């Protein structure tokens, strides 16, 4: 599977919900009009949503989710991400104006059934919220906030630019200066009709057989990707379980159909790195923007090499400490099952030579000299100087050594490539010790991520932030520490994915949640702001132009799987 991390849909959508509702410092009401609420079935909220929206997030029973002890660590981290001091103060002022405890107001206003809807027109974001509340809360708003009544059964609070319409048992909210989406939602509640609504979208029809869930999300992909993603999430027995389906007009990620993925291999790779994936090799066109593909294209992988690949592929993201520091940087390992190991060794020796020549040419350096190696031995070349030159000495480009080997055994013949020889050894050992076992649910890809390991990896960056951000490292430290806290709230993530048809990925994901007492935000180390030799900016810079293949070598940050898969 080729993977590029799209925008973090769940987090971003949740943040928009929090922000949009938190700034509703005044919510009015007009004369009550009897109306039907959004449907109660899976993605039932789509019945009151226009077909052209970009995002829909529905949360049912948020009060219960907030009270779930297993969800508390994740809540704490996400609230840190969502909340600014201004947002918290705004919500507190609203609660004070109403004479209600701030936490209780969350449950009263959002705790039963809330749907957030968003679209963009002419560069302007429109949003609407439909939330189910009790009449006493509405009466309290009217008494305390004294809204102005407007035409069309709406009430307006001009200072906060909020429009509201009471359609019992639902309160509909939106921005008073951009009411087109708000008006459409109110109209569909008043006169329910599936025609022209999001409910008629083929991607939602395909999910009609799913069970309802506390969290349901619809996300329309921007062009040129196109298509739509839908997913549901529920907390069960200390786990967050996600079911997902994506359709792409132009897929940014790929899951290759074929034989069921090897669950025995994934089990053997447990602990080998930050993340491990087992899959069918991708046979389609490669994309130089993808980390794995970029590495393969750097050595000009050819059709003969791909024809020699068998039915199994492994990708492992590891990490290693930079010499003389406690900072850890990502490493990458790839392994392909091969049909003819003798031919594979010759093919990949040629690939490695071309890769070294390409990287060296782009750095305007002579290629390193590789000593001859015996058949079956690990080959190793230090390409660190060239990679550091191309990427302006970014920490991720340091200590990159290209290692590759062909190995055969009871579990088949394999070609392994890695940016760190220690990771190559781990992969080889795991392959040799694995017991082949097809996934019982016929998934085409299986994967796992250690959130706790990735959190520790990120926290190591805060010990020497000047390596990444030479100037003003404090915001970098704060951002990385927050990301680490969020990851620590998901110590282990497992998924399985399948490709039932071209352009469609279906998957299921299980996030293991720690107990509330098991996670506490790690102390942020004092930032080291003293000058560090050859500092580099935080983002990996573009490589310097040179007359060689344009593909990017792979010692870049590890890619994160975007398919969401099966427990």
Coordinates of C-alpha atoms in Angstrom, one line a residue:
X1 CA 0.0 0.0 0.0
X2 CA 1.3 3.4 -0.9
X3 CA 0.4 5.8 1.8
X4 CA 0.3 9.5 2.2
X5 CA -1.2 11.0 5.3
X6 CA -4.3 13.0 4.4
X7 CA -5.6 15.7 6.7
X8 CA -6.4 14.2 10.0
X9 CA -10.1 13.9 9.4
X10 CA -11.3 12.8 12.8
X11 CA -9.3 15.4 14.8
X12 CA -9.9 18.3 12.4
X13 CA -13.6 17.6 12.3
X14 CA -13.8 17.3 16.1
X15 CA -11.9 20.6 16.5
X16 CA -14.3 22.4 14.2
X17 CA -17.2 21.0 16.2
X18 CA -15.6 22.2 19.5
X19 CA -14.7 25.6 18.1
X20 CA -18.0 26.3 16.4
X21 CA -20.0 25.4 19.4
X22 CA -17.7 27.0 21.9
X23 CA -18.0 30.4 20.2
X24 CA -21.8 30.2 20.4
X25 CA -21.9 32.6 23.3
X26 CA -25.5 33.4 22.5
X27 CA -28.1 31.0 21.1
X28 CA -31.6 32.2 20.5
X29 CA -34.9 30.6 19.8
X30 CA -38.0 31.5 17.8
X31 CA -41.5 30.1 17.9
X32 CA -41.3 26.3 18.0
X33 CA -42.1 24.4 14.8
X34 CA -42.8 20.6 14.9
X35 CA -40.2 18.8 12.8
X36 CA -38.6 15.4 12.4
X37 CA -35.0 15.0 13.7
X38 CA -32.2 13.6 11.7
X39 CA -32.7 9.9 11.0
X40 CA -31.7 7.4 13.7
X41 CA -30.0 4.8 11.4
X42 CA -26.4 4.7 10.4
X43 CA -25.5 8.0 8.8
X44 CA -29.1 9.1 9.4
X45 CA -28.0 12.7 9.7
X46 CA -27.4 12.7 5.9
X47 CA -31.2 13.0 5.4
X48 CA -31.1 16.7 6.5
X49 CA -27.7 17.5 4.8
X50 CA -27.4 18.9 1.3
X51 CA -25.5 16.6 -1.2
X52 CA -22.6 19.0 -1.7
X53 CA -21.2 19.3 1.8
X54 CA -17.6 18.5 2.5
X55 CA -17.7 17.3 6.1
X56 CA -20.4 15.8 8.4
X57 CA -19.6 14.6 11.9
X58 CA -22.3 13.1 14.1
X59 CA -21.7 12.2 17.8
X60 CA -24.4 10.4 19.7
X61 CA -24.1 9.9 23.5
X62 CA -21.2 12.2 23.9
X63 CA -22.1 12.5 27.6
X64 CA -21.4 8.8 28.0
X65 CA -18.2 9.0 26.0
X66 CA -17.0 11.8 28.3
X67 CA -17.7 9.7 31.3
X68 CA -15.9 6.6 30.0
X69 CA -12.7 6.2 32.0
X70 CA -10.9 4.5 29.0
X71 CA -11.5 7.7 26.9
X72 CA -10.1 10.2 29.5
X73 CA -6.4 10.1 28.4
X74 CA -7.4 10.8 24.8
X75 CA -9.9 13.5 25.8
X76 CA -7.3 15.3 27.8
X77 CA -4.8 15.4 24.9
X78 CA -7.4 16.3 22.3
X79 CA -8.8 19.1 24.5
X80 CA -5.3 20.5 24.8
X81 CA -5.2 20.4 21.0
X82 CA -8.6 21.9 20.5
X83 CA -8.7 24.4 23.2
X84 CA -7.1 27.8 23.3
X85 CA -7.2 30.0 26.4
X86 CA -9.7 32.2 24.5
X87 CA -12.0 29.2 23.7
X88 CA -12.0 28.0 27.3
X89 CA -12.7 31.5 28.6
X90 CA -15.5 32.0 26.0
X91 CA -17.2 28.7 27.0
X92 CA -16.8 29.6 30.7
X93 CA -18.4 33.0 30.1
X94 CA -21.4 31.4 28.3
X95 CA -21.8 29.0 31.2
X96 CA -21.6 31.8 33.7
X97 CA -24.2 33.8 31.8
X98 CA -26.5 30.9 31.9
X99 CA -25.7 30.1 35.5
X100 CA -24.6 26.5 34.6
X101 CA -21.4 24.7 35.4
X102 CA -19.1 24.7 32.3
X103 CA -18.7 20.9 32.2
X104 CA -22.5 20.4 32.7
X105 CA -23.1 22.8 29.8
X106 CA -21.2 20.5 27.5
X107 CA -23.4 17.6 28.4
X108 CA -26.6 19.6 28.2
X109 CA -25.8 21.2 24.9
X110 CA -23.8 18.5 23.1
X111 CA -24.2 15.4 25.2
X112 CA -27.2 13.7 23.5
X113 CA -27.0 13.9 19.7
X114 CA -25.1 16.5 17.8
X115 CA -24.2 16.8 14.1
X116 CA -21.7 19.2 12.6
X117 CA -22.0 20.0 8.9
X118 CA -19.5 22.0 6.7
X119 CA -19.0 23.1 3.2
X120 CA -16.9 25.7 1.4
X121 CA -18.4 28.1 -1.2
X122 CA -16.5 30.9 -3.0
X123 CA -13.7 30.4 -0.5
X124 CA -15.9 30.9 2.5
X125 CA -16.6 28.1 5.1
X126 CA -20.3 27.6 5.9
X127 CA -21.3 25.5 8.9
X128 CA -24.3 24.3 10.6
X129 CA -24.9 22.4 13.8
X130 CA -28.0 20.3 14.7
X131 CA -28.1 19.4 18.4
X132 CA -30.8 17.6 20.4
X133 CA -31.6 19.4 23.6
X134 CA -34.3 19.6 26.3
X135 CA -36.8 22.4 26.3
X136 CA -35.6 23.7 29.7
X137 CA -32.2 24.5 28.3
X138 CA -33.8 26.4 25.4
X139 CA -35.9 28.3 27.8
X140 CA -32.7 29.2 29.8
X141 CA -31.0 30.5 26.7
X142 CA -34.0 32.7 25.9
X143 CA -34.3 34.0 29.5
X144 CA -30.6 34.7 30.0
X145 CA -29.4 35.7 26.5
X146 CA -32.5 37.5 25.2
X147 CA -31.9 36.9 21.5
X148 CA -33.4 39.1 18.8
X149 CA -36.0 37.4 16.6
X150 CA -35.5 37.5 12.9
X151 CA -37.5 36.5 9.8
X152 CA -38.0 32.8 8.8
X153 CA -38.4 31.5 12.4
X154 CA -34.8 32.3 13.3
X155 CA -33.3 34.1 16.2
X156 CA -30.1 36.1 16.0
X157 CA -27.4 37.3 18.4
X158 CA -25.6 40.0 16.4
X159 CA -22.5 40.3 18.7
X160 CA -21.6 36.7 18.3
X161 CA -23.0 36.4 14.7
X162 CA -24.9 33.3 15.5
X163 CA -28.2 32.2 13.9
X164 CA -30.5 29.7 15.6
X165 CA -33.7 27.9 14.8
X166 CA -35.7 25.7 17.2
X167 CA -37.1 22.6 15.6
X168 CA -37.9 20.4 18.6
X169 CA -36.2 18.4 19.8
X170 CA -33.4 19.9 17.8
X171 CA -31.7 23.3 17.9
X172 CA -30.1 24.3 14.6
X173 CA -27.2 26.7 14.7
X174 CA -25.1 28.5 12.1
X175 CA -23.2 31.7 11.3
X176 CA -25.6 34.7 11.0
X177 CA -23.5 36.2 8.1
X178 CA -23.5 33.1 5.9
X179 CA -26.8 31.3 6.3
X180 CA -27.2 29.4 3.1
X181 CA -26.2 26.0 4.6
X182 CA -28.1 26.8 7.8
X183 CA -31.2 27.6 5.8
X184 CA -31.0 24.4 3.7
X185 CA -30.6 22.2 6.8
X186 CA -33.6 23.9 8.5
X187 CA -35.6 23.5 5.3
X188 CA -34.8 19.8 5.1
X189 CA -35.8 19.3 8.7
X190 CA -39.1 21.1 8.0
X191 CA -39.8 19.1 4.8
X192 CA -37.9 15.8 4.9
X193 CA -36.9 14.6 1.4
X194 CA -34.0 12.4 0.4
X195 CA -33.9 13.9 -3.0
X196 CA -30.8 16.1 -3.3
X197 CA -29.6 15.1 0.2
X198 CA -26.3 13.5 1.1
X199 CA -28.3 10.3 2.0
X200 CA -28.6 9.5 -1.7
X201 CA -24.8 9.4 -2.3
X202 CA -23.7 6.0 -3.5
X203 CA -20.8 6.0 -1.0
X204 CA -23.3 6.2 1.9
X205 CA -25.7 3.7 0.3
X206 CA -22.8 1.3 0.3
X207 CA -22.6 1.7 4.1
X208 CA -26.3 1.2 4.7
X209 CA -25.8 -2.2 6.2
X210 CA -23.4 -1.0 8.9
X211 CA -24.4 -0.8 12.6
X212 CA -25.0 2.6 14.0
X213 CA -22.2 4.0 16.1
X214 CA -21.6 6.9 18.6
X215 CA -19.4 8.6 16.1
X216 CA -20.1 8.8 12.3
X217 CA -18.1 10.9 9.9
X218 CA -18.5 11.7 6.2
X219 CA -15.6 13.4 4.4
X220 CA -15.6 14.5 0.7
X221 CA -12.1 14.5 -0.7
X222 CA -10.8 17.6 -2.5
X223 CA -9.8 17.4 -6.2
X224 CA -7.8 15.9 -7.7
X225 CA -8.3 13.0 -5.3
X226 CA -12.1 13.1 -5.5
X227 CA -14.4 10.6 -3.9
X228 CA -15.6 10.2 -0.4
X229 CA -14.6 8.6 2.9
X230 CA -17.0 7.4 5.5
X231 CA -16.3 5.9 8.9
X232 CA -17.8 5.0 12.2
X233 CA -16.2 4.7 15.7
X234 CA -17.2 3.2 19.0
X235 CA -15.5 2.5 22.3
X236 CA -15.7 -1.1 23.3
X237 CA -14.0 -2.8 26.3
X238 CA -11.0 -0.5 26.4
X239 CA -10.7 -0.2 22.6
X240 CA -11.8 2.3 20.0
X241 CA -13.1 0.4 17.0
X242 CA -13.3 2.1 13.6
X243 CA -15.0 0.9 10.5
X244 CA -14.0 2.7 7.3
X245 CA -14.7 2.9 3.5
X246 CA -13.0 5.2 1.0
X247 CA -13.6 5.7 -2.7
X248 CA -11.1 7.7 -4.7
X249 CA -11.3 9.1 -8.2
X250 CA -7.5 9.4 -8.1
X251 CA -6.2 7.3 -5.1
X252 CA -3.5 8.9 -3.0
X253 CA -3.1 5.5 -1.3
X254 CA -3.3 1.9 -2.6
X255 CA -4.1 -1.4 -1.2
X256 CA -3.3 -4.2 -3.6
X257 CA -5.9 -7.0 -4.0
X258 CA -4.8 -10.6 -4.1
X259 CA -4.2 -13.3 -1.6
X260 CA -5.0 -12.8 2.1
X261 CA -2.2 -11.0 3.9
X262 CA 0.2 -13.1 6.1
X263 CA -0.9 -12.6 9.7
X264 CA 1.9 -14.8 10.9
X265 CA 4.5 -12.4 9.5
X266 CA 2.9 -9.5 11.2
X267 CA 2.9 -11.3 14.5
X268 CA 6.6 -12.1 14.0
X269 CA 7.4 -8.4 13.3
X270 CA 5.9 -7.3 16.7
X271 CA 8.4 -5.1 18.4
X272 CA 10.6 -4.7 15.3
X273 CA 9.9 -1.0 15.0
X274 CA 7.4 1.8 15.3
X275 CA 5.1 0.4 12.6
X276 CA 4.9 -2.8 10.6
X277 CA 2.7 -3.6 7.6
X278 CA 2.2 -6.9 5.7
X279 CA 0.6 -6.7 2.3
X280 CA 0.4 -7.8 -1.3
X281 CA 3.0 -5.9 -3.5
X282 CA 1.6 -3.0 -5.4
X283 CA 1.8 -3.8 -9.1
X284 CA 0.5 -0.5 -10.5
X285 CA 2.4 2.7 -11.3
X286 CA 4.8 4.0 -8.7
X287 CA 4.6 7.6 -7.3
X288 CA 7.9 9.4 -6.5
X289 CA 6.0 11.5 -3.8
X290 CA 5.6 8.3 -1.7
X291 CA 8.5 7.3 0.6
X292 CA 8.6 3.6 -0.4
X293 CA 8.1 4.3 -4.1
X294 CA 10.7 7.1 -4.0
X295 CA 13.3 4.7 -2.7
X296 CA 12.5 2.1 -5.3
X297 CA 12.5 4.7 -8.1
X298 CA 15.8 6.2 -7.0
X299 CA 17.5 2.9 -8.1
X300 CA 15.2 2.8 -11.2
X301 CA 13.4 -0.4 -10.3
X302 CA 12.3 -2.1 -13.6
X303 CA 9.6 -4.5 -14.8
X304 CA 11.8 -7.5 -14.6
X305 CA 12.5 -6.9 -10.9
X306 CA 8.8 -6.4 -10.2
X307 CA 7.9 -9.6 -12.1
X308 CA 10.3 -11.5 -9.8
X309 CA 8.3 -10.4 -6.7
X310 CA 6.2 -13.0 -5.0
X311 CA 2.9 -12.6 -3.2
X312 CA 4.1 -10.9 0.1
X313 CA 5.6 -7.6 1.0
X314 CA 6.7 -6.0 4.3
X315 CA 7.2 -2.4 5.3
X316 CA 8.7 -1.6 8.7
X317 CA 9.3 1.9 10.1
X318 CA 12.0 1.8 12.8
X319 CA 14.2 4.4 14.5
X320 CA 17.7 5.0 15.5
X321 CA 19.5 7.4 17.8
X322 CA 21.7 10.0 16.2
X323 CA 25.3 9.6 17.2
X324 CA 26.1 11.6 20.3
X325 CA 22.5 12.5 21.1
X326 CA 19.3 11.1 22.5
X327 CA 17.4 12.3 19.4
X328 CA 15.9 9.4 17.5
X329 CA 15.2 9.6 13.7
X330 CA 13.1 7.3 11.5
X331 CA 14.5 4.4 9.5
X332 CA 12.8 2.4 6.8
X333 CA 12.9 -1.3 5.9
X334 CA 11.2 -3.0 2.9
X335 CA 11.1 -6.7 2.1
X336 CA 9.7 -8.5 -1.0
X337 CA 9.1 -12.2 -1.3
X338 CA 10.9 -13.2 -4.5
X339 CA 10.5 -16.1 -6.9
X340 CA 14.1 -16.5 -7.9
X341 CA 16.6 -15.5 -5.2
X342 CA 19.6 -15.9 -7.4
X343 CA 18.2 -13.6 -10.0
X344 CA 16.9 -11.2 -7.3
X345 CA 20.4 -10.8 -5.8
X346 CA 21.8 -9.7 -9.2
X347 CA 18.8 -7.5 -9.8
X348 CA 19.0 -5.7 -6.5
X349 CA 22.8 -5.3 -6.6
X350 CA 22.2 -3.4 -9.9
X351 CA 19.4 -1.4 -8.3
X352 CA 21.6 -0.4 -5.3
X353 CA 24.4 0.7 -7.6
X354 CA 22.1 2.9 -9.6
X355 CA 20.6 4.2 -6.4
X356 CA 24.0 5.2 -5.1
X357 CA 25.0 6.8 -8.4
X358 CA 21.7 8.8 -8.5
X359 CA 22.0 10.1 -5.0
X360 CA 25.6 11.0 -5.4
X361 CA 25.0 12.8 -8.7
X362 CA 22.3 14.9 -7.1
X363 CA 24.8 15.8 -4.4
X364 CA 27.5 16.5 -6.9
X365 CA 29.7 13.8 -5.3
X366 CA 31.4 10.7 -6.6
X367 CA 29.5 7.5 -5.7
X368 CA 30.8 5.5 -2.8
X369 CA 32.8 2.4 -3.6
X370 CA 31.1 -0.9 -2.6
X371 CA 33.3 -3.9 -1.8
X372 CA 32.4 -7.2 -3.4
X373 CA 30.2 -9.4 -1.2
X374 CA 29.7 -13.1 -1.1
X375 CA 26.4 -14.6 -2.2
X376 CA 23.8 -14.2 0.5
X377 CA 25.8 -11.7 2.5
X378 CA 24.5 -8.3 3.7
X379 CA 25.6 -5.4 1.4
X380 CA 26.2 -2.1 3.1
X381 CA 27.0 1.3 1.8
X382 CA 27.2 4.6 3.7
X383 CA 25.3 7.2 1.6
X384 CA 25.1 9.6 4.5
X385 CA 27.3 12.4 3.0
X386 CA 25.3 12.6 -0.2
X387 CA 21.9 12.5 1.5
X388 CA 23.0 15.1 4.0
X389 CA 24.1 17.4 1.2
X390 CA 20.8 17.0 -0.7
X391 CA 18.7 17.6 2.3
X392 CA 20.7 20.4 3.9
X393 CA 21.9 18.3 6.8
X394 CA 18.4 17.7 8.1
X395 CA 18.5 15.2 11.1
X396 CA 16.5 12.7 9.2
X397 CA 19.2 12.6 6.5
X398 CA 22.0 11.8 8.9
X399 CA 23.4 8.3 9.5
X400 CA 21.7 6.9 6.4
X401 CA 23.3 3.6 5.3
X402 CA 21.9 1.6 2.5
X403 CA 21.7 -2.1 3.4
X404 CA 20.3 -4.9 1.3
X405 CA 20.4 -8.7 1.3
X406 CA 18.8 -11.7 -0.2
X407 CA 17.8 -14.5 2.1
X408 CA 16.2 -17.9 1.7
X409 CA 14.7 -20.3 4.2
X410 CA 11.6 -22.3 5.2
X411 CA 9.5 -19.1 4.9
X412 CA 10.5 -18.5 1.3
X413 CA 13.1 -16.3 -0.5
X414 CA 13.1 -12.6 0.3
X415 CA 14.9 -9.5 -0.8
X416 CA 15.3 -7.0 2.1
X417 CA 16.3 -3.3 1.8
X418 CA 16.7 -0.9 4.7
X419 CA 18.2 2.5 5.5
X420 CA 19.8 1.0 8.7
X421 CA 21.5 -2.4 8.9
X422 CA 20.1 -3.1 12.4
X423 CA 16.5 -2.8 11.0
X424 CA 17.4 -5.1 8.1
X425 CA 18.6 -7.7 10.6
X426 CA 15.4 -7.4 12.6
X427 CA 13.3 -8.0 9.5
X428 CA 15.3 -10.9 8.4
X429 CA 15.1 -12.6 11.8
X430 CA 11.3 -12.0 11.9
X431 CA 10.8 -13.5 8.4
X432 CA 12.9 -16.6 9.3
X433 CA 11.0 -17.2 12.5
X434 CA 7.5 -16.5 11.2
X435 CA 4.8 -19.2 10.8
X436 CA 2.9 -18.5 7.6
X437 CA -0.8 -17.9 8.4
X438 CA -3.3 -16.3 6.0
X439 CA -5.6 -13.6 7.6
X440 CA -8.8 -15.4 8.5
X441 CA -10.9 -12.4 7.2
X442 CA -9.1 -12.3 3.9
X443 CA -7.7 -8.8 4.4
X444 CA -5.2 -7.7 1.7
X445 CA -3.2 -5.6 4.2
X446 CA -2.5 -5.9 7.9
X447 CA -0.6 -3.4 10.1
X448 CA 0.2 -2.3 13.5
X449 CA 1.6 0.9 15.1
X450 CA 3.0 1.3 18.5
X451 CA 1.7 4.7 19.7
X452 CA 3.8 4.5 22.9
X453 CA 7.0 3.9 20.8
X454 CA 6.2 6.7 18.4
X455 CA 5.4 9.0 21.4
X456 CA 8.9 8.3 22.9
X457 CA 10.4 8.8 19.4
X458 CA 8.8 12.3 19.2
X459 CA 9.7 13.2 22.7
X460 CA 13.4 12.6 22.0
X461 CA 13.2 15.5 19.5
X462 CA 12.5 17.9 22.4
X463 CA 15.9 17.2 24.0
X464 CA 17.6 19.0 21.1
X465 CA 15.1 21.1 19.3
X466 CA 17.7 23.3 17.7
X467 CA 18.6 20.4 15.5
X468 CA 15.1 20.9 13.9
X469 CA 14.4 24.6 14.5
X470 CA 17.5 26.7 15.0
X471 CA 15.5 29.7 16.0
X472 CA 12.6 30.0 18.5
X473 CA 12.4 26.2 19.4
X474 CA 9.8 26.7 22.1
X475 CA 6.7 26.3 19.8
X476 CA 8.3 23.3 18.3
X477 CA 8.8 21.7 21.7
X478 CA 5.2 22.4 22.7
X479 CA 3.8 21.0 19.4
X480 CA 5.9 17.9 19.5
X481 CA 5.1 17.3 23.2
X482 CA 1.4 17.6 22.5
X483 CA 1.6 15.2 19.6
X484 CA 3.4 12.7 21.8
X485 CA 0.7 13.0 24.5
X486 CA -2.0 12.2 21.9
X487 CA 0.0 9.2 20.6
X488 CA 0.5 7.9 24.2
X489 CA -3.2 7.8 24.5
X490 CA -3.2 5.1 21.8
X491 CA -0.4 2.7 22.9
X492 CA -1.2 0.2 20.1
X493 CA -3.2 0.4 16.9
X494 CA -4.0 -2.5 14.7
X495 CA -5.7 -2.6 11.3
X496 CA -6.7 -4.7 8.4
X497 CA -7.7 -3.4 4.9
X498 CA -9.0 -4.8 1.7
X499 CA -9.6 -3.6 -1.9
X500 CA -12.9 -5.0 -3.0
X501 CA -12.8 -3.1 -6.3
X502 CA -10.7 -0.6 -8.1
X503 CA -10.5 2.8 -6.3
X504 CA -12.2 1.5 -3.1
X505 CA -10.6 0.6 0.2
X506 CA -12.5 -0.9 3.1
X507 CA -10.8 -1.3 6.5
X508 CA -11.2 -1.7 10.2
X509 CA -9.0 -0.3 12.9
X510 CA -8.7 -1.1 16.6
X511 CA -7.0 1.5 18.9
X512 CA -6.1 0.0 22.3
X513 CA -6.8 2.7 25.0
X514 CA -4.9 2.9 28.2
X515 CA -6.6 3.2 31.6
X516 CA -7.0 6.7 32.8
X517 CA -4.4 6.3 35.5
X518 CA -1.9 4.8 33.0
X519 CA -1.2 7.9 31.0
X520 CA 0.0 11.2 32.2
X521 CA 1.5 13.9 30.0
X522 CA 5.3 13.5 30.1
X523 CA 7.2 16.5 31.4
X524 CA 8.5 18.6 28.6
X525 CA 12.4 18.7 28.8
X526 CA 14.0 22.0 29.0
X527 CA 14.7 23.0 25.4
X528 CA 18.4 23.0 24.4
X529 CA 18.8 26.3 22.7
X530 CA 22.5 26.4 22.4
X531 CA 23.9 26.4 18.8
X532 CA 24.2 22.9 17.3
X533 CA 26.5 22.3 14.4
X534 CA 24.8 22.5 11.0
X535 CA 21.3 23.0 12.2
X536 CA 18.4 22.6 9.7
X537 CA 14.8 23.8 9.5
X538 CA 12.0 21.5 10.8
X539 CA 10.5 20.5 7.5
X540 CA 12.6 18.3 5.2
X541 CA 13.8 20.8 2.5
X542 CA 13.5 20.2 -1.2
X543 CA 16.5 18.5 -2.6
X544 CA 18.9 20.7 -4.6
X545 CA 18.3 20.4 -8.3
X546 CA 20.8 18.2 -10.2
X547 CA 20.9 16.2 -13.5
X548 CA 19.7 13.0 -12.1
X549 CA 16.3 11.2 -11.5
X550 CA 13.9 13.4 -9.6
X551 CA 12.8 10.8 -7.2
X552 CA 13.4 11.5 -3.5
X553 CA 15.5 9.0 -1.5
X554 CA 13.7 7.4 1.4
X555 CA 15.4 8.2 4.6
X556 CA 12.6 10.8 5.0
X557 CA 10.0 10.7 7.8
X558 CA 8.2 7.5 8.1
X559 CA 4.8 7.3 6.4
X560 CA 1.7 6.7 8.5
X561 CA -0.9 4.3 7.2
X562 CA -4.1 6.0 6.2
X563 CA -6.2 3.0 5.6
X564 CA -8.3 2.3 8.7
X565 CA -8.7 -1.5 9.2
X566 CA -10.2 -4.5 11.0
X567 CA -9.9 -5.8 14.5

